[in-house]
PDB file of C-alpha atoms in Angstrom:
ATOM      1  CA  UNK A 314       0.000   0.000   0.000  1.00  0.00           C
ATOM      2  CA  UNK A 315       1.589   3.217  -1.123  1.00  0.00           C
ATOM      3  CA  UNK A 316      -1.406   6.065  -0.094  1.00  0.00           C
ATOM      4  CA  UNK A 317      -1.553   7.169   3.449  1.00  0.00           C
ATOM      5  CA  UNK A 318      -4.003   6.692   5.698  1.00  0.00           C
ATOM      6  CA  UNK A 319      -5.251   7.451   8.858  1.00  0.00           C
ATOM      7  CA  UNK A 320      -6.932   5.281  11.063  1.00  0.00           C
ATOM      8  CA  UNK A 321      -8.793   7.282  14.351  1.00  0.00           C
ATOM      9  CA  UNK A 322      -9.139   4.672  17.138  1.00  0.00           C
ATOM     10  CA  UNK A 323      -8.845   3.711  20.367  1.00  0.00           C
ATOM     11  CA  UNK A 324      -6.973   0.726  21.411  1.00  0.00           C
ATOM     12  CA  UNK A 325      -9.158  -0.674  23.972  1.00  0.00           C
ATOM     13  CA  UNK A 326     -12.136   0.145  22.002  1.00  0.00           C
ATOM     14  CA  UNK A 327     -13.634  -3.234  20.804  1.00  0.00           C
ATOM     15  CA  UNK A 328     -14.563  -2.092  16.918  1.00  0.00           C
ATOM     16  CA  UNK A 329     -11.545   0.542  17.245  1.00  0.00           C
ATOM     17  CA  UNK A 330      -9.629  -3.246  18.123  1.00  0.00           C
ATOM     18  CA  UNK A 331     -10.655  -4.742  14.545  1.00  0.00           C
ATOM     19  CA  UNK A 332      -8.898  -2.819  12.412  1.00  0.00           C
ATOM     20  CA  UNK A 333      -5.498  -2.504  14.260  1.00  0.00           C
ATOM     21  CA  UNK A 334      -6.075  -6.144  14.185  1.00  0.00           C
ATOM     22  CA  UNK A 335      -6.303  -6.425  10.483  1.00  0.00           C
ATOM     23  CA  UNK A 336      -3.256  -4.150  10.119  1.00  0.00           C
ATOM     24  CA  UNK A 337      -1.087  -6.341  12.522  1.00  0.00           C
ATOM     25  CA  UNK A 338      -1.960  -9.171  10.936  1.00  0.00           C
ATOM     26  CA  UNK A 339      -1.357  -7.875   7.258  1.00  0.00           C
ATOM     27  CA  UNK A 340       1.833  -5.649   8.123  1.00  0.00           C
ATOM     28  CA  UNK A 341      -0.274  -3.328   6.653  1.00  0.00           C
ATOM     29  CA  UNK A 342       2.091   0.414   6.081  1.00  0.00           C
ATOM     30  CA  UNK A 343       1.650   4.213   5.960  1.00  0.00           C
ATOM     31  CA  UNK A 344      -1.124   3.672   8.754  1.00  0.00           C
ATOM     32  CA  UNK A 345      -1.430   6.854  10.847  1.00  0.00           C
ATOM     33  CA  UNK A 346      -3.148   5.681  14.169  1.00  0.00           C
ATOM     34  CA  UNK A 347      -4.697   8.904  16.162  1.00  0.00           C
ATOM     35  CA  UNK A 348      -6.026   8.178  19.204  1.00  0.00           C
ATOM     36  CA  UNK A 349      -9.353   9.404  20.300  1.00  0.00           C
ATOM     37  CA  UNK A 350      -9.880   9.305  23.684  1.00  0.00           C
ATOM     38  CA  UNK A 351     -13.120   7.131  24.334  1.00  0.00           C
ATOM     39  CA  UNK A 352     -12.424   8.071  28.416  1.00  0.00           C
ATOM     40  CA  UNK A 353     -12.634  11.821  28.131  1.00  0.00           C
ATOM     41  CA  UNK A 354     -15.358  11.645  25.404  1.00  0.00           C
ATOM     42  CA  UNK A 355     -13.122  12.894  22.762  1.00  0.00           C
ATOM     43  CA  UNK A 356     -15.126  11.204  19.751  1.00  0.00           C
ATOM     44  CA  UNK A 357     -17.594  13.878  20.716  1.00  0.00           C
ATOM     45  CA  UNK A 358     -15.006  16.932  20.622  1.00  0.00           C
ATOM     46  CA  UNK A 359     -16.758  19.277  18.095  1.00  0.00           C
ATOM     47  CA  UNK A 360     -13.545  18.789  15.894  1.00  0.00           C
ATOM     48  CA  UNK A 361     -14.318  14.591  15.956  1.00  0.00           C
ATOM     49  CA  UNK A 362     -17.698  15.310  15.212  1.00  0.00           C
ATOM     50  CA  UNK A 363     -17.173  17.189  11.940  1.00  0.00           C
ATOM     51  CA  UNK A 364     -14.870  13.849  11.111  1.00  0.00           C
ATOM     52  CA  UNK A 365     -17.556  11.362  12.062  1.00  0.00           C
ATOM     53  CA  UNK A 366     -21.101  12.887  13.389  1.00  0.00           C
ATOM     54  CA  UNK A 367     -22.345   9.022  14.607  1.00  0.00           C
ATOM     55  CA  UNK A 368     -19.571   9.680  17.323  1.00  0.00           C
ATOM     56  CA  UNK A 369     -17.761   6.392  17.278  1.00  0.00           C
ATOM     57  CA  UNK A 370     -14.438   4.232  16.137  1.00  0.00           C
ATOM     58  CA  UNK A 371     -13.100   3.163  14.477  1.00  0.00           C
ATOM     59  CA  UNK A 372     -12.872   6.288  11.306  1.00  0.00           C
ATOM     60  CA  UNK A 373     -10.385   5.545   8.247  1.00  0.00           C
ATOM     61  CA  UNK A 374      -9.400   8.742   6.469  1.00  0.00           C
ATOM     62  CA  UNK A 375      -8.096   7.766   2.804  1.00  0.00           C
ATOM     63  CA  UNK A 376      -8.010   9.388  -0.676  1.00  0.00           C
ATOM     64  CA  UNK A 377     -10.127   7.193  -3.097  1.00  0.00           C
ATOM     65  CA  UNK A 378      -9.130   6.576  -7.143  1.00  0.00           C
ATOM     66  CA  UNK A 379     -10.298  10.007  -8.203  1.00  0.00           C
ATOM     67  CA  UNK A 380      -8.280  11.963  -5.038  1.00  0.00           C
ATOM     68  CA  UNK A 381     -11.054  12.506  -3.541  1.00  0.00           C
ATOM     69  CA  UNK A 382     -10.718  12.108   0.987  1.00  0.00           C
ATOM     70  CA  UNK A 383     -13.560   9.835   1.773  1.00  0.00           C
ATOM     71  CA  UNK A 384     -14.394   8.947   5.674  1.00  0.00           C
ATOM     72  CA  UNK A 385     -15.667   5.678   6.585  1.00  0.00           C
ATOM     73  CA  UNK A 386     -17.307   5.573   9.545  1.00  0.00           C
ATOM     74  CA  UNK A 387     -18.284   1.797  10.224  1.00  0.00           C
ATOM     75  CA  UNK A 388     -15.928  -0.774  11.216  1.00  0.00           C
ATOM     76  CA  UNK A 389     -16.891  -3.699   8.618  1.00  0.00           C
ATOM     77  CA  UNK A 390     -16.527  -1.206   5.899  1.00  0.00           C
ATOM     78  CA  UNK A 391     -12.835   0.047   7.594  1.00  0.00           C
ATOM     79  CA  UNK A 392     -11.876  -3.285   7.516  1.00  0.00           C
ATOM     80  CA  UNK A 393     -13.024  -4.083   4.293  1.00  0.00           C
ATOM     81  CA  UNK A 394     -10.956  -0.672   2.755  1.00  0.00           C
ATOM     82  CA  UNK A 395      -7.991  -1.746   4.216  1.00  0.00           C
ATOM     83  CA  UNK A 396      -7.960  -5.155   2.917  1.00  0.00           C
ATOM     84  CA  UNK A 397      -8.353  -3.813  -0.638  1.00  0.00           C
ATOM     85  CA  UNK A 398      -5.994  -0.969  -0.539  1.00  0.00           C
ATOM     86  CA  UNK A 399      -3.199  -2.753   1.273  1.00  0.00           C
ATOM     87  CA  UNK A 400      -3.147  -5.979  -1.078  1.00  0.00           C
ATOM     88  CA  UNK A 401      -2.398  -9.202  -1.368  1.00  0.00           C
ATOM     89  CA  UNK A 402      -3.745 -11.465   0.416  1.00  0.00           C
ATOM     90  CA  UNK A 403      -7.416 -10.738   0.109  1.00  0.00           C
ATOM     91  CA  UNK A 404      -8.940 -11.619   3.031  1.00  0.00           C
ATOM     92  CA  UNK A 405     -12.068 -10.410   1.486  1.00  0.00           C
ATOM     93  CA  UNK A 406     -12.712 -11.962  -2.170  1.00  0.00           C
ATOM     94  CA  UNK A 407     -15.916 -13.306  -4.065  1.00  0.00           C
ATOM     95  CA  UNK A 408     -15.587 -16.237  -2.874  1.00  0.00           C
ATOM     96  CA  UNK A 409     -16.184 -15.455   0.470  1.00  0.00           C
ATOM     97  CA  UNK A 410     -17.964 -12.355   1.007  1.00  0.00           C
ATOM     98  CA  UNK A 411     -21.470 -13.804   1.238  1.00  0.00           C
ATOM     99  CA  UNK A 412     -20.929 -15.949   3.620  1.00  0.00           C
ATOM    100  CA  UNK A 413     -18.352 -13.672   5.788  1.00  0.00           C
ATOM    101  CA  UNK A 414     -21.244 -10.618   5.007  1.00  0.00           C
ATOM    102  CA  UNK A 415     -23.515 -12.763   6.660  1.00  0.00           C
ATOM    103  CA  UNK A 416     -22.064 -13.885   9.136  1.00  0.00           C
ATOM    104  CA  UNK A 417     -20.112 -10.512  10.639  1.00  0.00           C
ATOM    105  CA  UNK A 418     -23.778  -8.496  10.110  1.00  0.00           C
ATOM    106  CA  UNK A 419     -24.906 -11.237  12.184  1.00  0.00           C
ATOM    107  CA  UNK A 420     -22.199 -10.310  14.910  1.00  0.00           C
ATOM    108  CA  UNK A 421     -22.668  -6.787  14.730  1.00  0.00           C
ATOM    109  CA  UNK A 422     -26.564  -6.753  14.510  1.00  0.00           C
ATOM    110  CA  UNK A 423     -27.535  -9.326  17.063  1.00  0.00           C
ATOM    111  CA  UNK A 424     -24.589 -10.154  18.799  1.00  0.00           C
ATOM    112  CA  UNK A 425     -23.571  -6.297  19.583  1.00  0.00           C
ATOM    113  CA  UNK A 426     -22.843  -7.220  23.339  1.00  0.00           C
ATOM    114  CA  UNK A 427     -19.362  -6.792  24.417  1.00  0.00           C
ATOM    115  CA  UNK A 428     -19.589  -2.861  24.997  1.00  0.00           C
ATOM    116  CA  UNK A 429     -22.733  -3.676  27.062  1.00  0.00           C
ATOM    117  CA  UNK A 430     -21.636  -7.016  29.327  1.00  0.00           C
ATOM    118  CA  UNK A 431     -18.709  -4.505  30.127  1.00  0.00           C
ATOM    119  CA  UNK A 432     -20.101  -1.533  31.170  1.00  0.00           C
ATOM    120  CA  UNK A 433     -22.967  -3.533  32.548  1.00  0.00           C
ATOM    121  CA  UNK A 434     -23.255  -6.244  35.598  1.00  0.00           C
ATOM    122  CA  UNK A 435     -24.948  -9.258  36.131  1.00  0.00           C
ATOM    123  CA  UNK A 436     -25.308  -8.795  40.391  1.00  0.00           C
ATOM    124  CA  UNK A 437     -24.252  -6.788  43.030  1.00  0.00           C
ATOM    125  CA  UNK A 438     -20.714  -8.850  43.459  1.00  0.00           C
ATOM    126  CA  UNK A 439     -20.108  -7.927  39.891  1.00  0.00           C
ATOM    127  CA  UNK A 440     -21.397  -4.294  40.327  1.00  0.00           C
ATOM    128  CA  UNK A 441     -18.989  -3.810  42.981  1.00  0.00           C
ATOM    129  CA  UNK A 442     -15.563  -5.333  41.846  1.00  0.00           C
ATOM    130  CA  UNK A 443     -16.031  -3.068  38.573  1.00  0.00           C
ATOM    131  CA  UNK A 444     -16.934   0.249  40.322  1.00  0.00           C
ATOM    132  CA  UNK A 445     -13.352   1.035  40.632  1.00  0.00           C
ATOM    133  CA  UNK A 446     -12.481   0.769  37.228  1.00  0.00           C
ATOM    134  CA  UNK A 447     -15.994   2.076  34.848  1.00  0.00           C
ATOM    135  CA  UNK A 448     -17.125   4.853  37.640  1.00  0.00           C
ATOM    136  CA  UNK A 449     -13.477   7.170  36.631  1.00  0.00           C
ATOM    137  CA  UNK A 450     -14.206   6.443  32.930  1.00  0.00           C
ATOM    138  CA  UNK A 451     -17.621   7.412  33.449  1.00  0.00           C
ATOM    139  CA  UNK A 452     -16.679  10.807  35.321  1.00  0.00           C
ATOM    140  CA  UNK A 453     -13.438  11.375  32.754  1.00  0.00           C
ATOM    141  CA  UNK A 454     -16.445  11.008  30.071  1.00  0.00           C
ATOM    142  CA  UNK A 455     -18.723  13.805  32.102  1.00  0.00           C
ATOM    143  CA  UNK A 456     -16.221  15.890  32.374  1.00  0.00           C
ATOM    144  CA  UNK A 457     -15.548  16.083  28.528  1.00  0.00           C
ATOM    145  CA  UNK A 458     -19.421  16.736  27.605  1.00  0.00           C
ATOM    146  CA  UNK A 459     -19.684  19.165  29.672  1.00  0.00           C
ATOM    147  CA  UNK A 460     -16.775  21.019  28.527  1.00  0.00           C
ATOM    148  CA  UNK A 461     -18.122  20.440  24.624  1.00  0.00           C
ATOM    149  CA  UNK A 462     -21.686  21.242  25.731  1.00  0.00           C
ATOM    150  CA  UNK A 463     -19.716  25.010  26.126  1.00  0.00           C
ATOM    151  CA  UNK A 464     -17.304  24.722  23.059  1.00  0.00           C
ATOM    152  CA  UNK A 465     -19.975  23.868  20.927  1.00  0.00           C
ATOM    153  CA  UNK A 466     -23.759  25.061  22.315  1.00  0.00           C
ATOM    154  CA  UNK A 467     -24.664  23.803  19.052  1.00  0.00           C
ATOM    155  CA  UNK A 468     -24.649  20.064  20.419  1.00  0.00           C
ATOM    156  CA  UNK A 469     -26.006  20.810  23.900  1.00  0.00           C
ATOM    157  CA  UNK A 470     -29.338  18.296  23.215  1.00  0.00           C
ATOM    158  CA  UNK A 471     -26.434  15.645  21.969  1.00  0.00           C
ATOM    159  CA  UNK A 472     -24.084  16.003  24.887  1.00  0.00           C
ATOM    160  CA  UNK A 473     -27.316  16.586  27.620  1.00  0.00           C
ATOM    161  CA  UNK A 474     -28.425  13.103  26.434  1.00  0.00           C
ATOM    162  CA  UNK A 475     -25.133  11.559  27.031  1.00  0.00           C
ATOM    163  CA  UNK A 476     -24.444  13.015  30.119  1.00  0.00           C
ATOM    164  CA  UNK A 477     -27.612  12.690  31.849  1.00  0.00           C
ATOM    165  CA  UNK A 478     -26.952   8.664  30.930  1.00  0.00           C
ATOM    166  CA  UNK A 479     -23.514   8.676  32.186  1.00  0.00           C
ATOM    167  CA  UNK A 480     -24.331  10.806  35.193  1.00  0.00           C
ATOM    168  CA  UNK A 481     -27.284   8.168  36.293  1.00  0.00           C
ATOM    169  CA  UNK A 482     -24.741   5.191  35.547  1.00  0.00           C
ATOM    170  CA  UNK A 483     -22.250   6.809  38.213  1.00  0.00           C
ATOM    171  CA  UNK A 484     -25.106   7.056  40.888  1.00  0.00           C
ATOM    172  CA  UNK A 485     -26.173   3.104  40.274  1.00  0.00           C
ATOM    173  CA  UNK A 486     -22.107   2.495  40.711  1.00  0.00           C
ATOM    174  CA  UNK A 487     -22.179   4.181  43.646  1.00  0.00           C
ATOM    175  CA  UNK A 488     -25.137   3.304  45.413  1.00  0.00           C
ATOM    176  CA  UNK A 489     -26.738   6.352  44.713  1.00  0.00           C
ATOM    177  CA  UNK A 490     -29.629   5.065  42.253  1.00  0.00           C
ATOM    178  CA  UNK A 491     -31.489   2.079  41.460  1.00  0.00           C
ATOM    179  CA  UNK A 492     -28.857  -0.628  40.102  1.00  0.00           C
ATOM    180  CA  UNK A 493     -31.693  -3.060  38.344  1.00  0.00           C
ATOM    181  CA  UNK A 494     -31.405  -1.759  35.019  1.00  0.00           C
ATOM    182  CA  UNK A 495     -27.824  -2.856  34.955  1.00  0.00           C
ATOM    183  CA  UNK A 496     -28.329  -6.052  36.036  1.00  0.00           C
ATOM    184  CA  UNK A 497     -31.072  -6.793  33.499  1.00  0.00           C
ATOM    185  CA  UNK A 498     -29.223  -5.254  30.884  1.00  0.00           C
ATOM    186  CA  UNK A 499     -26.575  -7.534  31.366  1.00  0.00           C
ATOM    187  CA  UNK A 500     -28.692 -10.727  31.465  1.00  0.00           C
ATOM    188  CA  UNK A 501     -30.428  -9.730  28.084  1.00  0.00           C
ATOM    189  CA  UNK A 502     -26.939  -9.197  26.294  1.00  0.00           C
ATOM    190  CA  UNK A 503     -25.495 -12.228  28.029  1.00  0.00           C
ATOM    191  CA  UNK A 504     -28.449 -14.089  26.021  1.00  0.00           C
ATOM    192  CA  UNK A 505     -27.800 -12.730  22.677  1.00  0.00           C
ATOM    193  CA  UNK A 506     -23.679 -13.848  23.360  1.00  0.00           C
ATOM    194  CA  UNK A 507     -24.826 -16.966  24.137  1.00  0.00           C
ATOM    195  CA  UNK A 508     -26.968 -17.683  20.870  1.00  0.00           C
ATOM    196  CA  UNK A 509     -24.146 -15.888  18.508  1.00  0.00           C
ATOM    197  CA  UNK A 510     -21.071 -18.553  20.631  1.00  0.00           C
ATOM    198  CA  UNK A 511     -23.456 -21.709  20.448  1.00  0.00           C
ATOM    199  CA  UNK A 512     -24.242 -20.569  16.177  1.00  0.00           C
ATOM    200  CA  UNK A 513     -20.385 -20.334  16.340  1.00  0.00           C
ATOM    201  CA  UNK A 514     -19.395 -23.886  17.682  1.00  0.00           C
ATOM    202  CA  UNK A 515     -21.585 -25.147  15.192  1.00  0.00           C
ATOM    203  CA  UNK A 516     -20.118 -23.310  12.261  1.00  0.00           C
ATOM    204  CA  UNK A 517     -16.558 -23.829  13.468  1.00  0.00           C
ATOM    205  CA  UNK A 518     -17.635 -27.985  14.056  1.00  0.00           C
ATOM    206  CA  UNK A 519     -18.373 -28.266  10.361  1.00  0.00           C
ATOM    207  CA  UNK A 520     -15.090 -25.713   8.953  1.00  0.00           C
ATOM    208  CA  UNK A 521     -13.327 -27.358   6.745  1.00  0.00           C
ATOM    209  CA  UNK A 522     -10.288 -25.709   8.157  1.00  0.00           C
ATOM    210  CA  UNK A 523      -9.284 -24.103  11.041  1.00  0.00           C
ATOM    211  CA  UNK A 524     -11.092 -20.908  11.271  1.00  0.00           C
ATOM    212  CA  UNK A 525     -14.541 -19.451  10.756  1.00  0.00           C
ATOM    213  CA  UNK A 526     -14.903 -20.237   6.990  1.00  0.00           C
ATOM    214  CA  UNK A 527     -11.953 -22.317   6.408  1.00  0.00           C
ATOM    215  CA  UNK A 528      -9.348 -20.481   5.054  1.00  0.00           C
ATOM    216  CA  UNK A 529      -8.405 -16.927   7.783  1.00  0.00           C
ATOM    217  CA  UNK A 530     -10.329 -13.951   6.175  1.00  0.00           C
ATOM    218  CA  UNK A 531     -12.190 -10.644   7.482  1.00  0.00           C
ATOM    219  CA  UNK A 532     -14.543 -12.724   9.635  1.00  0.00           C
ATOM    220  CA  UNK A 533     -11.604 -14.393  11.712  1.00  0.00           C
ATOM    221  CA  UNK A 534     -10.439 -10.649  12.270  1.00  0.00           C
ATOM    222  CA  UNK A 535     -13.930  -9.675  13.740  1.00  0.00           C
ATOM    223  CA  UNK A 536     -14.639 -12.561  15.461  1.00  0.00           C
ATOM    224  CA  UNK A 537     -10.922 -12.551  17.083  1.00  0.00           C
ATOM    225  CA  UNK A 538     -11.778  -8.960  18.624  1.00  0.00           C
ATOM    226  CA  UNK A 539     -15.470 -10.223  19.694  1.00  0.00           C
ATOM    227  CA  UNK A 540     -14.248 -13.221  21.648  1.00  0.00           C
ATOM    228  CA  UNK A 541     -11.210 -10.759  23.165  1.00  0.00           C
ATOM    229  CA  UNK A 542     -14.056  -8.787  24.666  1.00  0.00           C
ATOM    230  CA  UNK A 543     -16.139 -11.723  25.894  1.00  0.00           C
ATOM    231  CA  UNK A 544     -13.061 -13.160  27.740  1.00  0.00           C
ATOM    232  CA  UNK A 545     -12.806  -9.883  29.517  1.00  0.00           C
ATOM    233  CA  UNK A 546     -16.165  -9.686  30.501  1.00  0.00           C
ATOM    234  CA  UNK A 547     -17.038 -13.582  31.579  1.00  0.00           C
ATOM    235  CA  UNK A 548     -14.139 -15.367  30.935  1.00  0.00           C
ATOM    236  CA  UNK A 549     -14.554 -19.440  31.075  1.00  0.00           C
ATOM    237  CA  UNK A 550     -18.015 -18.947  30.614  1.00  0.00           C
ATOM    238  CA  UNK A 551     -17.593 -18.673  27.053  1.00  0.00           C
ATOM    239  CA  UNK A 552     -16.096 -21.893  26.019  1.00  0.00           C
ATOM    240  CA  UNK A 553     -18.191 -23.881  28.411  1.00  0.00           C
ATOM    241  CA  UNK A 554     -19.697 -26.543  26.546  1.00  0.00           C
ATOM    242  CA  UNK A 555     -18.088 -25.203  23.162  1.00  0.00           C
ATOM    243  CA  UNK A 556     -14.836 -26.772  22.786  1.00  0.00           C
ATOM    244  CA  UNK A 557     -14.947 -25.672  18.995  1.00  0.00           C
ATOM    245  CA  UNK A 558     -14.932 -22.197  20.006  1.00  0.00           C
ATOM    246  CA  UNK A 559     -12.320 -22.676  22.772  1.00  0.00           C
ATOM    247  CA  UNK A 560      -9.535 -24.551  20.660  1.00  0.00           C
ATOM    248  CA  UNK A 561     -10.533 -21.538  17.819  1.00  0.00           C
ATOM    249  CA  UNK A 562      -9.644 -18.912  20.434  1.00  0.00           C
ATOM    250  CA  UNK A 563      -6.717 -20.383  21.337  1.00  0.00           C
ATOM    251  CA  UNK A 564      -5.261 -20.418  17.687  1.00  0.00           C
ATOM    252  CA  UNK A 565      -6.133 -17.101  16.822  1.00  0.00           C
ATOM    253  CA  UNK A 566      -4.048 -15.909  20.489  1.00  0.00           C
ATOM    254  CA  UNK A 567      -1.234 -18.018  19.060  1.00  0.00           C
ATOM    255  CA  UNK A 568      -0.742 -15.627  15.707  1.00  0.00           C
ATOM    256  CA  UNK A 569       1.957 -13.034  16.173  1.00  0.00           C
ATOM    257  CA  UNK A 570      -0.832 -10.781  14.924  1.00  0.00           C
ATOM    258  CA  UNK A 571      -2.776 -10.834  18.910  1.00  0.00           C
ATOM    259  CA  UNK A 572       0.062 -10.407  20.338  1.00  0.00           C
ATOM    260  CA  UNK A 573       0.990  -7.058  18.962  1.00  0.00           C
ATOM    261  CA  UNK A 574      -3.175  -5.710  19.364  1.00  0.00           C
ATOM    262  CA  UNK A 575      -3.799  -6.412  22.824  1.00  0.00           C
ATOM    263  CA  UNK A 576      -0.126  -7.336  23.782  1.00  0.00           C
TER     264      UNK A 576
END
């Protein structure tokens, strides 16, 4: 790949994980990685927002044939830009895409869980051994909206809807509201994990190879950075009863390509 791009990310993010994934794993060059904050709510500074107005990561900034700067703004279509532009090997071709489309809008529509399981808890014990760690990203993120509501009074109804949310998350972290919602929350998107893992033994049971679809492609990438997240947030729990899915996880850890995402 000879153009420059620029990737805007955020490496624990789990979509902002996919496609520093995909360049790991395809040495892909000339990336420019720029952080954006997801603890201080910097992918809603009013300069992030005129980048990407849905707020979120991972953003590719890239020049198309005509020299044109396009944005994309979704992480299956970052992923899918970086495969073409950086080359051989496709890990995206006509062979495949139907069944890796699919598949990863599967993931991403019903399966959308990891952000939620973390932020989320299933009881009190659980509620309590996280406080520590979301209630300070939480407060770093209030802090930031309220400092864009004044940069930019423009977005006040966007950041007034985000804060109130994060503010009443705090209080149920620290006693000070109603904890409920969290806990049913988290048993709803615990479900939906559980459906997309047990639809992904089976598929992996019948691969004629030894990932998703056989042969590594764009799904292996997305699914790699969806079962990172579920280990973080339940661990074990996972690959109970899926031994598919476990031995799959533990080859995809084994490429040098893990290693240098999540270290």
């Amino acid at each position: 790949m000879t153009q420059q791009v620029k990737l805007y990310t955020f490496p624990p993010s789990l979509y902002g994980s996919i496609p520093r994934l995909l360049i790991a794993e395809k040495n892909i060059k000339n990336v420019e990685c720029v952080t954006i904050d997801l603890s201080k709510a910097e992918n809603f500074s009013p300069e992030y927002l005129k980048i990407n107005p849905k707020h979120t990561v991972p953003s590719l900034e890239f020049t198309d044939e005509t020299g044109k700067k396009v944005i994309e703004d979704d992480s299956i279509q970052v992923c899918k830009q970086l495969d073409k532009i950086s080359g051989v090997p496709q890990l995206y071709t006509d062979k495949n895409a139907n069944e890796i489309d699919t598949y990863v809008k599967d993931m991403h529509d019903n399966a959308d869980v990891g952000n939620t399981l973390f932020f989320t808890s299933r009881d009190q014990t659980e509620l309590t051994r996280k406080k520590g760690l979301i209630v300070p990203f939480i407060q770093g993120r209030i802090q930031g909206f309220e400092t864009y509501s004044q940069q930019a009074p423009e977005n006040k109804s966007l950041y007034d809807a985000f804060l109130n949310m994060s503010k009443h998350m705090a209080a149920q972290y620290q006693g000070e509201a109603d904890p409920q919602s969290l806990f049913d929350m988290n048993a709803q998107n615990w479900t939906k994990a559980v459906a997309f893992l047990d639809k992904t033994e089976s598929i992996l049971s019948k691969s004629q190879g030894d990932y998703i679809f056989g042969d590594y492609s764009l799904a292996d990438v997305h699914l790699t950075a969806w079962l990172y997240r579920q280990e973080l947030v339940r661990g074990e729990e996972n690959f109970q009863g899926r031994p598919a899915v476990k031995a799959y996880y533990e080859r995809v850890k084994a490429r040098p390509s893990f290693k240098e995402t999540w270290g």
